[in-house]
């Protein structure tokens, strides 16, 4: 991002009241600039091609083309544009489909505006963000697997990989857990080895 330039955001949702609420909120934040709005997946692709926004906030359920289909095409048309899915679906299947389609953030509509802002900043910096409500459930599922020996991870390893999957940097994780960055790197490497994963992207999908 150029010095002092706000993050350019395109809002895509077929509900006018929600688009207006999002626009008003973002206009109050100096970090962001709303550069366009869309009501369908096809319109998202058209406007993204001409506007080239930094981030698209996109609903999953839209007419003519849903957000997941749109995200798959966006990855080819605008590979540098980050995609934030803003949805009411809090099930694991929709999350999985979005991540496989190339979505960078998954935020529930019932979340607070501060969560949306954090998600936008996280994906703009290259991270991946998963809504805390879903992230906590996934953490619980990992702990259940651990108790049945399906996942040979320690409690600390589970904490570390969930925070990394949520988009936190190694430094942020070390600060949050009050351990060194080197220790975080060790936990991450050990977890990837135990789970037979090779990259952070595979960890996020896992």
Rosetta silent file (secondary structure, phi, psi, omega in degrees, C-alpha in Angstrom):
SEQUENCE: XXXXXXXXXXXXXXXXXXXXXXXXXXXXXXXXXXXXXXXXXXXXXXXXXXXXXXXXXXXXXXXXXXXXXXXXXXXXXXXXXXXXXXXXXXXXXXXXXXXXXXXXXXXXXXXXXXXXXXXXXXXXXXXXXXXXXXXXXXXXXXXXXXXXXXXXXXXXXXXXXXXXXXXXXXXXXXXXXXXXXXXXXXXXXXXXXXXXXXXXXXXXXX
SCORE:     score description
SCORE:     0.000 S_00000001
   1 L     0.000  135.812  177.619    0.000    0.000    0.000 S_00000001
   2 L   -64.605  152.398 -178.369    1.277    3.464   -0.861 S_00000001
   3 L   -56.390  129.794  175.836    2.127    5.711    2.055 S_00000001
   4 L    65.642   10.575  177.813   -0.966    7.235    3.662 S_00000001
   5 L   -90.849  129.251  178.970   -3.273    5.653    1.074 S_00000001
   6 L   -68.633  159.086  177.788   -6.435    4.097    2.518 S_00000001
   7 E   -75.241  124.257 -174.834   -7.351    0.481    1.791 S_00000001
   8 E   -86.232  122.129 -172.647   -9.761    0.445   -1.171 S_00000001
   9 E  -121.042  135.031  172.386  -12.869   -1.662   -0.484 S_00000001
  10 E  -108.254  128.521 -178.687  -15.684   -2.890   -2.730 S_00000001
  11 E  -101.179  126.380 -179.220  -18.899   -3.896   -0.911 S_00000001
  12 E  -127.327  111.094  177.859  -20.986   -6.689   -2.464 S_00000001
  13 L  -162.755  142.576 -177.802  -24.373   -7.638   -0.998 S_00000001
  14 L   -86.891    2.803  176.680  -27.886   -7.721   -2.430 S_00000001
  15 L  -102.003  113.755 -175.366  -29.382   -6.170    0.724 S_00000001
  16 H   -60.825  -38.252 -178.080  -29.374   -2.382    0.465 S_00000001
  17 H   -64.692  -40.923  179.907  -29.641   -1.727    4.200 S_00000001
  18 H   -68.052  -41.742  178.065  -26.573   -3.857    4.927 S_00000001
  19 H   -60.019  -43.578 -179.869  -24.543   -2.212    2.151 S_00000001
  20 H   -63.209  -41.756  179.874  -25.454    1.206    3.518 S_00000001
  21 H   -64.167  -42.694  178.556  -24.498    0.189    7.057 S_00000001
  22 H   -64.840  -43.323 -179.513  -21.159   -1.179    5.883 S_00000001
  23 H   -61.681  -45.971 -179.283  -20.457    1.900    3.784 S_00000001
  24 H   -62.878  -41.057  179.967  -21.217    4.270    6.670 S_00000001
  25 H   -64.485  -48.159 -177.225  -19.048    2.292    9.070 S_00000001
  26 H   -66.590  -32.869  178.763  -16.069    2.103    6.714 S_00000001
  27 H   -67.214  -19.825  177.688  -16.351    5.784    5.822 S_00000001
  28 L   -86.038   -8.944 -179.163  -15.835    6.559    9.503 S_00000001
  29 L  -102.745  120.587 -177.126  -12.574    4.596    9.535 S_00000001
  30 L   -64.724  -17.688 -178.347   -9.537    6.479    8.163 S_00000001
  31 L   -75.248  -17.091 -171.449   -7.888    3.212    7.106 S_00000001
  32 E  -122.568  154.838  173.533  -10.534    2.469    4.458 S_00000001
  33 E  -136.254  121.933  177.582  -12.069    3.961    1.321 S_00000001
  34 E   -81.027  116.214 -174.830  -15.258    2.536   -0.210 S_00000001
  35 E  -106.347   -1.211  178.575  -14.643    2.565   -3.966 S_00000001
  36 E   174.684  166.196  177.677  -17.758    0.763   -5.144 S_00000001
  37 E  -136.878  152.831  179.075  -20.788   -1.406   -4.430 S_00000001
  38 E  -144.214  154.130 -178.081  -22.308   -4.440   -6.139 S_00000001
  39 L  -117.256  -10.521  178.625  -25.495   -6.470   -5.751 S_00000001
  40 E  -136.807  163.085  177.806  -24.679   -9.617   -7.763 S_00000001
  41 H   -62.562  -39.832  179.184  -21.684  -11.840   -8.359 S_00000001
  42 H   -61.852  -39.014  179.198  -21.544  -10.795  -11.991 S_00000001
  43 H   -68.897  -33.596  176.446  -21.456   -7.142  -10.955 S_00000001
  44 H   -60.031  -47.880 -179.554  -18.634   -7.890   -8.527 S_00000001
  45 H   -62.585  -42.477 -178.661  -16.506   -9.286  -11.349 S_00000001
  46 H   -64.275  -48.054 -177.349  -17.330   -6.382  -13.649 S_00000001
  47 H   -72.599  -34.228  178.598  -16.576   -3.662  -11.107 S_00000001
  48 H   -63.778  -35.658 -179.693  -13.494   -5.425   -9.725 S_00000001
  49 H   -65.685  -37.202 -177.874  -12.027   -5.529  -13.202 S_00000001
  50 H   -88.904  -34.015 -176.180  -12.412   -1.772  -13.668 S_00000001
  51 H   -90.368  -33.921 -177.187  -11.859   -0.588  -10.077 S_00000001
  52 L    53.382   62.307 -178.473   -9.273   -3.177   -8.953 S_00000001
  53 L   -70.930  161.270  175.435  -10.032   -2.853   -5.207 S_00000001
  54 L   -73.193  -40.706 -177.425   -7.667   -4.038   -2.487 S_00000001
  55 E  -138.473  142.287  171.551  -10.440   -6.003   -0.762 S_00000001
  56 E  -112.500  122.575  170.594  -13.951   -7.177   -1.676 S_00000001
  57 E   -91.140  116.764 -169.867  -16.433   -7.661    1.181 S_00000001
  58 E  -133.424  132.122  173.665  -18.814  -10.196   -0.316 S_00000001
  59 L   -73.834  147.359  178.030  -21.940  -12.008    0.809 S_00000001
  60 L   -73.572  -39.767 -176.790  -22.028  -15.725   -0.006 S_00000001
  61 L   -96.675  103.038  176.657  -25.706  -15.679   -1.053 S_00000001
  62 L  -136.471  152.874 -179.818  -26.232  -13.350   -4.009 S_00000001
  63 E   -69.130  156.430  178.047  -28.441  -13.627   -7.113 S_00000001
  64 L    70.255  -38.988  179.437  -27.199  -14.909  -10.505 S_00000001
  65 L  -155.791  121.935 -177.734  -23.868  -16.043   -9.038 S_00000001
  66 L   -76.409  170.041 -174.847  -23.130  -16.834   -5.395 S_00000001
  67 H   -63.781  -32.137 -179.873  -20.098  -15.561   -3.518 S_00000001
  68 H   -68.815  -45.203  177.276  -18.229  -18.864   -3.660 S_00000001
  69 H   -62.621  -41.008 -179.626  -18.505  -19.094   -7.449 S_00000001
  70 H   -64.159  -40.827  179.999  -17.564  -15.440   -7.709 S_00000001
  71 H   -61.220  -40.339  179.448  -14.502  -15.938   -5.477 S_00000001
  72 H   -61.624  -41.290  179.183  -13.208  -18.726   -7.730 S_00000001
  73 H   -74.487  -34.071  178.589  -13.430  -16.453  -10.778 S_00000001
  74 H   -61.820  -36.862 -178.820  -12.019  -13.484   -8.848 S_00000001
  75 H   -60.439  -31.348  179.176   -8.861  -15.466   -8.060 S_00000001
  76 H   -85.367  -40.376 -175.547   -8.188  -15.693  -11.808 S_00000001
  77 H   -78.383  -45.669 -178.485   -9.344  -12.207  -12.791 S_00000001
  78 L  -128.012   72.816 -174.987   -7.974  -10.196   -9.842 S_00000001
  79 L   -60.646  -24.057 -178.486   -5.385  -12.412   -8.113 S_00000001
  80 L   -87.793  -13.032 -179.832   -4.095   -9.556   -5.932 S_00000001
  81 L   -78.757  130.324  178.676   -7.524   -8.577   -4.598 S_00000001
  82 E   -85.866  147.558 -176.671   -8.284  -10.033   -1.168 S_00000001
  83 E  -120.862  125.169  176.716  -11.753  -11.487   -0.551 S_00000001
  84 E  -112.799  117.712  177.280  -13.665  -11.281    2.725 S_00000001
  85 E   -85.980  120.463  177.359  -16.801  -13.415    2.966 S_00000001
  86 E  -111.384  112.064 -168.021  -19.415  -11.746    5.184 S_00000001
  87 E  -145.603  165.139  175.187  -22.147  -14.270    5.845 S_00000001
  88 L   -96.637   -7.570  179.830  -24.776  -15.627    8.208 S_00000001
  89 L   -78.229  118.883  179.732  -23.638  -19.235    7.608 S_00000001
  90 L  -112.901   22.276  179.827  -21.655  -20.477   10.605 S_00000001
  91 L   -92.558  157.661 -175.669  -21.293  -24.122    9.536 S_00000001
  92 H   -67.982  -31.146 -176.686  -17.994  -25.799    8.702 S_00000001
  93 H   -65.511  -44.737  177.549  -19.032  -26.832    5.176 S_00000001
  94 H   -64.475  -38.799  177.381  -19.542  -23.261    3.933 S_00000001
  95 H   -60.350  -47.080 -179.514  -16.257  -22.258    5.559 S_00000001
  96 H   -60.438  -45.496 -179.433  -14.439  -25.102    3.800 S_00000001
  97 H   -61.689  -40.021  179.988  -15.979  -24.225    0.419 S_00000001
  98 H   -66.214  -44.465 -179.876  -14.984  -20.583    0.812 S_00000001
  99 H   -63.633  -40.593  178.591  -11.386  -21.391    1.761 S_00000001
 100 H   -67.713  -27.656  179.401  -11.050  -23.775   -1.174 S_00000001
 101 H   -79.670  -11.108  177.810  -12.474  -21.063   -3.469 S_00000001
 102 L   105.167   11.932  177.792   -9.731  -18.681   -2.352 S_00000001
 103 L   -68.848  139.370 -177.133  -11.530  -16.542    0.231 S_00000001
 104 L   -95.520  -20.333  179.719   -9.091  -14.858    2.630 S_00000001
 105 E  -146.142  146.376 -179.414  -11.467  -14.089    5.499 S_00000001
 106 E  -130.339  107.527 -175.099  -14.714  -15.564    6.813 S_00000001
 107 E  -122.874  133.796  179.148  -16.732  -13.228    9.047 S_00000001
 108 E   -82.550  143.542 -178.411  -20.229  -13.783   10.439 S_00000001
 109 L   -65.516  -20.291  179.431  -22.802  -11.011   10.061 S_00000001
 110 L   -83.043   -2.933 -179.850  -23.625  -11.297   13.761 S_00000001
 111 L   -74.030  168.256  179.503  -20.074  -10.296   14.684 S_00000001
 112 L   -82.475  158.306 -178.508  -19.097   -6.850   15.954 S_00000001
 113 H   -61.622  -30.984  178.976  -17.807   -4.099   13.685 S_00000001
 114 H   -64.366  -33.061  178.246  -14.407   -4.284   15.417 S_00000001
 115 H   -67.370  -39.956  178.169  -14.118   -7.904   14.246 S_00000001
 116 H   -62.688  -43.640  179.708  -14.784   -6.836   10.662 S_00000001
 117 H   -62.186  -44.605  178.483  -12.117   -4.161   10.899 S_00000001
 118 H   -61.268  -40.924  179.446   -9.598   -6.644   12.307 S_00000001
 119 H   -63.278  -43.928  179.875  -10.428   -9.102    9.519 S_00000001
 120 H   -61.745  -45.618 -179.837   -9.939   -6.433    6.839 S_00000001
 121 H   -66.810  -37.471 -179.163   -6.587   -5.345    8.242 S_00000001
 122 H   -64.482  -48.480 -177.407   -5.465   -8.955    8.673 S_00000001
 123 H   -71.239  -31.610  178.292   -6.169  -10.023    5.084 S_00000001
 124 H   -64.453  -32.249  179.403   -4.731   -6.808    3.660 S_00000001
 125 L   -84.233    4.141  176.092   -1.469   -7.634    5.422 S_00000001
 126 L   100.548    3.108 -178.476   -1.498  -11.076    3.833 S_00000001
 127 L   -91.356  178.766  175.530   -3.108  -13.090    6.624 S_00000001
 128 L  -119.407  136.891 -177.643   -6.191  -15.290    6.812 S_00000001
 129 E  -123.696  129.860  174.788   -9.028  -14.511    9.219 S_00000001
 130 E  -120.496  131.789 -177.008  -11.683  -16.906   10.520 S_00000001
 131 L   -50.093  138.978 -175.618  -14.509  -15.592   12.699 S_00000001
 132 H   -56.989  -36.931 -178.936  -13.846  -16.153   16.398 S_00000001
 133 H   -61.208  -42.968  178.762  -17.118  -18.059   16.889 S_00000001
 134 H   -74.746  -39.799 -178.970  -16.118  -20.656   14.280 S_00000001
 135 H   -60.357  -40.252  179.525  -12.484  -20.614   15.317 S_00000001
 136 H   -66.328  -36.821  178.645  -13.446  -21.449   18.912 S_00000001
 137 H   -67.706  -40.390  178.126  -15.598  -24.337   17.707 S_00000001
 138 H   -64.912  -37.662  176.897  -12.765  -25.689   15.592 S_00000001
 139 H   -61.790  -41.212  178.793  -10.460  -25.396   18.589 S_00000001
 140 H   -64.106  -40.495  179.180  -12.955  -27.430   20.614 S_00000001
 141 H   -65.223  -38.711  178.033  -13.112  -30.080   17.870 S_00000001
 142 H   -63.863  -38.789  178.982   -9.330  -30.327   17.801 S_00000001
 143 H   -66.464  -37.063  177.434   -9.317  -30.823   21.553 S_00000001
 144 H   -64.719  -41.408  177.589  -11.911  -33.582   21.210 S_00000001
 145 H   -63.490  -38.277  179.408   -9.764  -35.316   18.602 S_00000001
 146 H   -61.612  -39.580 -177.932   -6.791  -34.956   20.917 S_00000001
 147 H   -68.022  -23.883  179.033   -8.716  -36.703   23.712 S_00000001
 148 L  -102.951   11.528  176.525   -9.405  -39.667   21.410 S_00000001
 149 L    65.094   18.689  176.859   -5.787  -39.689   20.156 S_00000001
 150 L   -78.869  -29.049  178.489   -6.864  -38.869   16.597 S_00000001
 151 L  -123.829  109.405 -174.424   -4.712  -35.734   16.611 S_00000001
 152 L   -80.293   53.182 -179.040   -1.383  -36.131   18.443 S_00000001
 153 L  -110.317  146.593  174.875   -1.049  -32.453   19.357 S_00000001
 154 L   -78.650  166.553  178.913   -0.383  -30.905   22.718 S_00000001
 155 H   -59.218  -41.929 -179.628   -2.676  -28.223   24.131 S_00000001
 156 H   -67.495  -38.517  177.979   -0.082  -25.540   23.369 S_00000001
 157 H   -63.777  -39.613  176.965    0.388  -26.796   19.796 S_00000001
 158 H   -62.221  -43.729  178.203   -3.371  -26.594   19.253 S_00000001
 159 H   -58.496  -48.112 -175.713   -3.381  -23.002   20.558 S_00000001
 160 H   -63.488  -48.172 -176.108   -0.523  -22.005   18.280 S_00000001
 161 H   -68.962  -31.123  177.289   -1.887  -23.533   15.050 S_00000001
 162 H   -68.572  -38.593  178.715   -5.367  -22.083   15.640 S_00000001
 163 H   -68.793  -38.520  177.932   -3.904  -18.598   16.132 S_00000001
 164 H   -67.008  -42.666  179.130   -1.747  -18.962   13.022 S_00000001
 165 H   -63.163  -29.146 -179.868   -4.725  -20.226   11.017 S_00000001
 166 L   -75.730  -13.548  175.915   -6.694  -17.199   12.179 S_00000001
 167 L   115.821   -1.349 -179.517   -4.095  -14.939   10.573 S_00000001
 168 L   -72.699  143.515  176.590   -1.829  -13.909   13.438 S_00000001
 169 L   -76.700  166.627  178.958    1.867  -13.565   12.673 S_00000001
 170 H   -60.872  -35.750  178.770    4.457  -15.565   14.622 S_00000001
 171 H   -66.863  -41.560  178.852    5.365  -12.390   16.491 S_00000001
 172 H   -63.599  -40.828  178.838    1.721  -11.738   17.399 S_00000001
 173 H   -63.513  -42.853 -179.422    1.368  -15.313   18.650 S_00000001
 174 H   -63.288  -37.945  178.503    4.512  -15.000   20.757 S_00000001
 175 H   -67.820  -43.672 -177.686    3.203  -11.776   22.303 S_00000001
 176 H   -65.607  -40.386 -176.825   -0.238  -13.248   22.989 S_00000001
 177 H   -94.253   -4.784  179.088    1.119  -16.440   24.577 S_00000001
 178 L    59.927   46.081  174.124    4.121  -14.733   26.188 S_00000001
 179 L  -131.881  166.538 -177.403    6.646  -17.070   24.602 S_00000001
 180 L   -73.837  158.189  177.539    9.535  -16.415   22.202 S_00000001
 181 H   -62.049  -37.552  179.160    9.119  -16.291   18.438 S_00000001
 182 H   -61.453  -38.807  178.668   11.576  -19.175   18.179 S_00000001
 183 H   -66.927  -39.981  177.216    9.350  -21.269   20.445 S_00000001
 184 H   -60.968  -43.474  178.969    6.314  -20.441   18.300 S_00000001
 185 H   -60.592  -38.072  179.027    8.253  -21.537   15.206 S_00000001
 186 H   -65.433  -45.658  178.346    9.091  -24.820   16.955 S_00000001
 187 H   -60.478  -42.654 -179.118    5.439  -25.469   17.860 S_00000001
 188 H   -63.395  -49.114 -178.410    4.373  -24.668   14.297 S_00000001
 189 H   -62.466  -41.697 -179.748    6.998  -26.917   12.689 S_00000001
 190 H   -64.766  -40.486 -179.304    6.240  -29.760   15.096 S_00000001
 191 H   -66.487  -43.478  178.655    2.488  -29.478   14.452 S_00000001
 192 H   -60.397  -39.903 -179.891    2.919  -29.468   10.673 S_00000001
 193 H   -66.147  -44.175 -179.086    5.081  -32.578   10.939 S_00000001
 194 H   -64.984  -36.213 -177.297    2.574  -34.398   13.177 S_00000001
 195 H   -89.908   -1.449 -179.649   -0.348  -33.512   10.897 S_00000001
 196 L    60.485   42.214  177.430    1.636  -34.310    7.743 S_00000001
 197 L  -111.092  155.633 -174.665    1.109  -30.792    6.381 S_00000001
 198 L  -115.134  -16.460 -175.464    3.649  -28.800    4.423 S_00000001
 199 L  -145.979  168.855  177.842    2.541  -25.173    4.465 S_00000001
 200 H   -66.098  -35.323  179.516    0.537  -22.552    6.338 S_00000001
 201 H   -62.159  -41.659  178.499   -2.114  -22.653    3.590 S_00000001
 202 H   -67.346  -34.339  178.060   -2.608  -26.383    4.173 S_00000001
 203 H   -64.449  -43.256  179.331   -2.782  -25.702    7.908 S_00000001
 204 H   -60.819  -45.099  179.624   -5.548  -23.123    7.405 S_00000001
 205 H   -65.468  -37.590  177.604   -7.574  -25.571    5.284 S_00000001
 206 L   -60.463    0.000    0.000   -7.014  -28.328    7.859 S_00000001
